[in-house]
Short mmCIF file of C-alpha atoms and ligand atoms in Angstrom, two decimals:
data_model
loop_
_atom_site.label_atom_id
_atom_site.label_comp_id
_atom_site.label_asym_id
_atom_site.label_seq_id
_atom_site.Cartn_x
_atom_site.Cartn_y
_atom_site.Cartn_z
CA UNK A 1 1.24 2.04 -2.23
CA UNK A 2 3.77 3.13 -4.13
CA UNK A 3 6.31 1.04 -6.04
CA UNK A 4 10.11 0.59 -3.96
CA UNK A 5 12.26 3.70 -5.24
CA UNK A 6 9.72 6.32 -6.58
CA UNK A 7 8.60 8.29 -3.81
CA UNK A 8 8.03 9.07 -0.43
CA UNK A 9 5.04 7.53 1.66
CA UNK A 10 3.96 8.17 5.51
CA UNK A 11 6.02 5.98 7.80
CA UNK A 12 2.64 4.44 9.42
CA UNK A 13 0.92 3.24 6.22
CA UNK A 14 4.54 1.79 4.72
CA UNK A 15 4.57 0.04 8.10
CA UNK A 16 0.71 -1.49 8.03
CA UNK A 17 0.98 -2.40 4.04
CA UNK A 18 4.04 -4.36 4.77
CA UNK A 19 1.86 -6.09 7.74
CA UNK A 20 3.37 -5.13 11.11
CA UNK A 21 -0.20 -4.33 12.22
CA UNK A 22 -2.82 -1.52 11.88
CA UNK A 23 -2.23 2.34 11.82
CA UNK A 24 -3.16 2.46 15.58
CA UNK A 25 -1.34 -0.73 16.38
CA UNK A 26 1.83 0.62 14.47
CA UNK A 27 1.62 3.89 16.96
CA UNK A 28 1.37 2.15 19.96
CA UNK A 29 4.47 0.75 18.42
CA UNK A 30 6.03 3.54 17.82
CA UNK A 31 5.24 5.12 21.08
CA UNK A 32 6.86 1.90 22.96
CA UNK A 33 10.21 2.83 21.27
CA UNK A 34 10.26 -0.04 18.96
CA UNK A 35 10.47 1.58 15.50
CA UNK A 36 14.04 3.00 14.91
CA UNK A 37 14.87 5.13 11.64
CA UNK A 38 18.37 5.69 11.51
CA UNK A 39 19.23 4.59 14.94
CA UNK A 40 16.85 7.11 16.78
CA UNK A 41 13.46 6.39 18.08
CA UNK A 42 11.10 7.19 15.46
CA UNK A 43 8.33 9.06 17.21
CA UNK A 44 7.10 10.93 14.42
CA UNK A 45 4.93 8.00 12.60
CA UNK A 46 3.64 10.08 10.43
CA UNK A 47 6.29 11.83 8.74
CA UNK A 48 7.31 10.38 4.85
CA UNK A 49 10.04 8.42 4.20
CA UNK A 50 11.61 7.82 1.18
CA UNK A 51 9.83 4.08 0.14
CA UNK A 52 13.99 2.72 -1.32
CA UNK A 53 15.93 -0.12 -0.56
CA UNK A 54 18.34 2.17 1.71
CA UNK A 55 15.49 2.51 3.96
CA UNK A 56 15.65 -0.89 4.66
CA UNK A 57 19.30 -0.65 6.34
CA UNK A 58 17.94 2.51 8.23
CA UNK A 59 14.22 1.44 9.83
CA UNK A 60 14.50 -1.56 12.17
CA UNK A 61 11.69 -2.61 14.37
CA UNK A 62 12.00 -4.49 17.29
CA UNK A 63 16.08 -3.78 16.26
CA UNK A 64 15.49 -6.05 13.40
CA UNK A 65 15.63 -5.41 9.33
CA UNK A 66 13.20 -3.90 8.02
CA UNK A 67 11.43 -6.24 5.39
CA UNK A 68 11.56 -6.87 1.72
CA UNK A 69 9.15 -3.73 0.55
CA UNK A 70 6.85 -3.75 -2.37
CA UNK A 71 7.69 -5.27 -5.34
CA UNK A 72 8.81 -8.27 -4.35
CA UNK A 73 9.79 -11.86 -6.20
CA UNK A 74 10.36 -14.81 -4.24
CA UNK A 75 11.30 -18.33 -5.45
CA UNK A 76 10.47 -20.99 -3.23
CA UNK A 77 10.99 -24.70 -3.29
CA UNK A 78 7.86 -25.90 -3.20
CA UNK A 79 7.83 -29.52 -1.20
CA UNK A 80 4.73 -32.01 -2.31
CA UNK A 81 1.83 -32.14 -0.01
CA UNK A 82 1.00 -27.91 0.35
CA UNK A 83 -1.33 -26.45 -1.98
CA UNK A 84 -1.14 -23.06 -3.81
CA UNK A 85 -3.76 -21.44 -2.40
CA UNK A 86 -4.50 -18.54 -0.08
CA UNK A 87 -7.67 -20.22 1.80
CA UNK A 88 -7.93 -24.40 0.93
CA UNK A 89 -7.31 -26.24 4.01
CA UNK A 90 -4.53 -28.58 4.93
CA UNK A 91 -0.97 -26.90 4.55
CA UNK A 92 -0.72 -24.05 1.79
CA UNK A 93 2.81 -22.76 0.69
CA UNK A 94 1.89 -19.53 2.17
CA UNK A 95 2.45 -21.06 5.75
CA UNK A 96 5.97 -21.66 4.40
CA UNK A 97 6.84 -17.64 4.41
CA UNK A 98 6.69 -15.26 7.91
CA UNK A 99 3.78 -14.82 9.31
CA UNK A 100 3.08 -11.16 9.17
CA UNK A 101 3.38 -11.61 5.51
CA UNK A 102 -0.02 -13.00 5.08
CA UNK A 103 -1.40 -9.17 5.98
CA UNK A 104 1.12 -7.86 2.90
CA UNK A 105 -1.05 -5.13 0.70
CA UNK A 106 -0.24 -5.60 -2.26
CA UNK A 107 -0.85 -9.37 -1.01
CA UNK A 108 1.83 -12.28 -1.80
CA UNK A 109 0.50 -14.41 -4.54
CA UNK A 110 1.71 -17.72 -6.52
CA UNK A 111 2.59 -16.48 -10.00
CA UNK A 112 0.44 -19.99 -11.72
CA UNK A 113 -0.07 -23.00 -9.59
CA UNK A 114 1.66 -26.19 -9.22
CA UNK A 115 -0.42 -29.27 -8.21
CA UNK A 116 -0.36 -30.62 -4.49
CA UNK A 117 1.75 -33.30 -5.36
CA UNK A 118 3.81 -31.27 -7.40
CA UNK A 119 7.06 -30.67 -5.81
CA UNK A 120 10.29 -27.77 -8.07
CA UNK A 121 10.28 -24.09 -8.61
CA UNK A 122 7.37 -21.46 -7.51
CA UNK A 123 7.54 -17.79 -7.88
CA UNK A 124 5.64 -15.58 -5.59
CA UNK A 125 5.25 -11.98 -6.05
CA UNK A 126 3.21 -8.88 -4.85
CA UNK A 127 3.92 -7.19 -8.09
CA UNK A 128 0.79 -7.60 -10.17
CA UNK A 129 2.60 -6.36 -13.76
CA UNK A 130 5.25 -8.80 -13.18
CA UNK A 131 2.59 -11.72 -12.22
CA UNK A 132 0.83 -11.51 -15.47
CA UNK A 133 4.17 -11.03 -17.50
CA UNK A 134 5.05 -14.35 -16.53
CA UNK A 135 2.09 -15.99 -16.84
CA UNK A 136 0.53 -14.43 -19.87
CA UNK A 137 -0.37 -17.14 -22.66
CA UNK A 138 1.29 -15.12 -25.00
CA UNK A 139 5.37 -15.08 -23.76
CA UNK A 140 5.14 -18.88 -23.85
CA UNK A 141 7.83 -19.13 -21.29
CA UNK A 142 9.05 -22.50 -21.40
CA UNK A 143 8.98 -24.35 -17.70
CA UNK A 144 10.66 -27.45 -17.40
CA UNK A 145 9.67 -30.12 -15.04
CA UNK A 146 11.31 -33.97 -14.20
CA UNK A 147 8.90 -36.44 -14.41
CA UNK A 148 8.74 -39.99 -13.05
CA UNK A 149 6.51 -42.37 -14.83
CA UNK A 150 5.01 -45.61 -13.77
CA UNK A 151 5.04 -47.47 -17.22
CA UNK A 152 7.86 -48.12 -19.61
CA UNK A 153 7.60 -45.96 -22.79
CA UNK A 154 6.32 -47.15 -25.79
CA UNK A 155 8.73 -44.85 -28.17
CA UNK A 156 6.47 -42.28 -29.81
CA UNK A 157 5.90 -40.61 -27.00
CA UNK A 158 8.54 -37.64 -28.10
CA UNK A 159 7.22 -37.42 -31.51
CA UNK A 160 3.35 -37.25 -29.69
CA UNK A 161 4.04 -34.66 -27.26
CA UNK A 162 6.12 -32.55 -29.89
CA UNK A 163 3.64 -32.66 -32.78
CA UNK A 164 1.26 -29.82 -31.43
CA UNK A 165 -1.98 -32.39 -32.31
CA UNK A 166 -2.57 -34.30 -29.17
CA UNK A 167 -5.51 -33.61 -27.58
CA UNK A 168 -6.39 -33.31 -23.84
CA UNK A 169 -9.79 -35.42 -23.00
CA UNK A 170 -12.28 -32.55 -22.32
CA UNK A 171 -10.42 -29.94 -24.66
CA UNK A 172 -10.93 -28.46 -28.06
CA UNK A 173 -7.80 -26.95 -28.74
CA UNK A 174 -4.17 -29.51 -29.35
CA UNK A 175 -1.64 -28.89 -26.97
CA UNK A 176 1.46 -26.63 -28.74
CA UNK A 177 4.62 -28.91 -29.02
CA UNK A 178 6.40 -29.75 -26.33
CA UNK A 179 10.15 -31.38 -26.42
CA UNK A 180 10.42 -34.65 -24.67
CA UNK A 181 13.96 -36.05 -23.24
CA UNK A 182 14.53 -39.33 -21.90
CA UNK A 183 16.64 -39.85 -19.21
CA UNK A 184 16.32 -42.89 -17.99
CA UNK A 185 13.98 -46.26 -18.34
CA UNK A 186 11.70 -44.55 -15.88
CA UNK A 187 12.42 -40.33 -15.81
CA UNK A 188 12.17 -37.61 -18.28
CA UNK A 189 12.06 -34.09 -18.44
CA UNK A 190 9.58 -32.29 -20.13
CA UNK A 191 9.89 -28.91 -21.68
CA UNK A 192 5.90 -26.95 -22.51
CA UNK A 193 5.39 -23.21 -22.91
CA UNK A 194 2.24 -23.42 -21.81
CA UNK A 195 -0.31 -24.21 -18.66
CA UNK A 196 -3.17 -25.96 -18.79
CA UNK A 197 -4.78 -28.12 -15.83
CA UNK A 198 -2.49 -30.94 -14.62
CA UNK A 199 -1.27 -30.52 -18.40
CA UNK A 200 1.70 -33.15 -17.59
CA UNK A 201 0.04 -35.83 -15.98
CA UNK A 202 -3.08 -35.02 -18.47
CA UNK A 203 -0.13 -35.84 -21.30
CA UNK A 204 1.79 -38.86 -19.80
CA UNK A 205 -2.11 -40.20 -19.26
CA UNK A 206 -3.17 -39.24 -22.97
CA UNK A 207 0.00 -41.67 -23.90
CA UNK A 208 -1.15 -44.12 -21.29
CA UNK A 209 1.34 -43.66 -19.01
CA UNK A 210 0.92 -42.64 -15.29
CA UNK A 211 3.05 -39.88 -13.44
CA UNK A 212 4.22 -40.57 -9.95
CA UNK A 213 6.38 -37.60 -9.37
CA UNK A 214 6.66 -34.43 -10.99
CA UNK A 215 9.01 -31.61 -10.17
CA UNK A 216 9.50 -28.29 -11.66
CA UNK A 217 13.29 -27.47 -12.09
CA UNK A 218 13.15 -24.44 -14.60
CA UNK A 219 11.27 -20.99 -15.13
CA UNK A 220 12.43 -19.65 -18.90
CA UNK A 221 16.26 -19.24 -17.72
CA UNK A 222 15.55 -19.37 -13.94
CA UNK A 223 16.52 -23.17 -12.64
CA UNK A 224 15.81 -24.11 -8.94
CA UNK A 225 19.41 -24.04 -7.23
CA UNK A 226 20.14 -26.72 -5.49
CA UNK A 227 21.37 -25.26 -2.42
CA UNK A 228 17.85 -24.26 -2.21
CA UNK A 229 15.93 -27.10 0.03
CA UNK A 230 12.41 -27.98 0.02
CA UNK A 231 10.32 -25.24 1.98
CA UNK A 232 13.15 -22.65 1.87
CA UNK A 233 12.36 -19.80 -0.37
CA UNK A 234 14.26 -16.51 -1.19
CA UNK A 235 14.18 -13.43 -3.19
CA UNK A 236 15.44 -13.25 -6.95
CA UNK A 237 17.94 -10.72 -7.51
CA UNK A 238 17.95 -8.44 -10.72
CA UNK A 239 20.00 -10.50 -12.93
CA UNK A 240 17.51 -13.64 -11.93
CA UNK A 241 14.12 -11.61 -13.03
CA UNK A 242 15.63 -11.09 -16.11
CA UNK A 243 16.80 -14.55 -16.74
CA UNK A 244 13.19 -15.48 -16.11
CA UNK A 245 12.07 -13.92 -19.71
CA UNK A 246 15.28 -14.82 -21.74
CA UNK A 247 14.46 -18.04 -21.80
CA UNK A 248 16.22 -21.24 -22.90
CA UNK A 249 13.50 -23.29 -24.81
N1 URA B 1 1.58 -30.22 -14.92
C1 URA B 1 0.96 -30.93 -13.98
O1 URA B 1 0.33 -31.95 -14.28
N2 URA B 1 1.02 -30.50 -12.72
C2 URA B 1 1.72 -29.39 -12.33
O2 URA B 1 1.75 -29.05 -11.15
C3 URA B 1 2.38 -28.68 -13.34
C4 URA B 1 2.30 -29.10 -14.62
#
């Protein structure tokens, strides 16, 4: 498919990538009256449109928006207790976004993974350059999360996490540093630029410690607003893509 903005595509397949149904359910569609381009029925569904964010205020189907096309970023507030996963069972954070977004092509994906009972920021994107941009080992974006621990802190824990030596159990390469702030006798926030398995808990455990919550509040210069409640999600605007890369360490 191509990208939003550089071309033209047949009405029929835009419709079926973006998951309203198949080819031949999109005509039946289209021959009930329920596709509109530009007010009028659309009974040609296989003429090209032009695949830009102005046809979004033009096509409606059932007299609703057209949605979000290719290329899309969404943030979402991921709650604890759904997993980031297309096919586990129990509740996945794909359940969280409209239905007929689940038969996207290009499909929706998590850009990394937070754990089950990992609640903060998640990106999700269909855009497969911008996925590994963010997630390549080599940008070391730095992602902040809150942690809660169990056990009070011994003191070195700071100098530990920041000295890029410690080792994870089962590893053979030392962590890079990572900046440690206290907040309180119980809470910190942690800053890494990298992501390896459970890496925080793995860390607070290395230090033995225990994590009982962990939230992710920051993406390089993205943080999770706060208007934005647990299971809501929306998309980032331009200035907000950007902000993911120019990153406060
Ligand atoms: N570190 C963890 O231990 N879990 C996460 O979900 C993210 C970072």
């Amino acid at each position: 498919m191509s990208k939003a903005g550089s071309s033209t595509q047949r009405l029929d397949k835009l419709l079926a990538n973006l998951g309203y149904g198949s080819r031949r359910e999109i005509n039946i569609m289209a021959r009930n009256g329920r596709i509109r381009l530009d007010g009028e029925i659309a009974a040609n569904i296989e003429q090209r449109v032009p695949v830009d964010e102005a046809l979004r205020a033009r096509l409606t189907i059932d007299g609703e928006t057209l949605d979000p096309l290719q290329g899309l970023v969404l943030m979402l507030h991921k709650p604890v207790g759904v997993t980031c996963s297309h096919n586990e069972a129990g509740d996945l954070v794909f359940d969280l976004l409209p239905l007929r977004w689940r038969h996207r092509d290009p499909p929706i994906s998590a850009v990394g993974r937070l754990d089950k009972d990992t609640s903060g920021l998640l990106l999700l994107t269909d855009d497969g350059a911008f996925l590994h941009t963010i997630i390549s080992p080599k940008r070391h974006i730095p992602k902040r999360y809150l942690v809660t621990f169990e056990r009070p802190l011994k003191g070195d824990e700071a100098e530990i996490f920041a000295s890029g030596q410690l080792m994870l159990k089962g590893e053979d390469k030392p962590l890079l540093p990572a900046q440690l702030e206290i907040l309180s006798d119980a809470q910190a926030a942690i800053t890494l630029t990298e992501g390896r398995y459970h890496q925080v808990r793995r860390m607070f455990a290395a230090v033995g410690n225990h994590v009982s919550a962990l939230h992710r509040a920051r993406i390089g210069g993205l943080e999770l607003p706060a208007d934005l409640a647990p299971g809501a999600y929306r998309a980032l605007d331009a200035g907000e893509r950007v902000s993911l890369l120019g990153a406060p360490a």
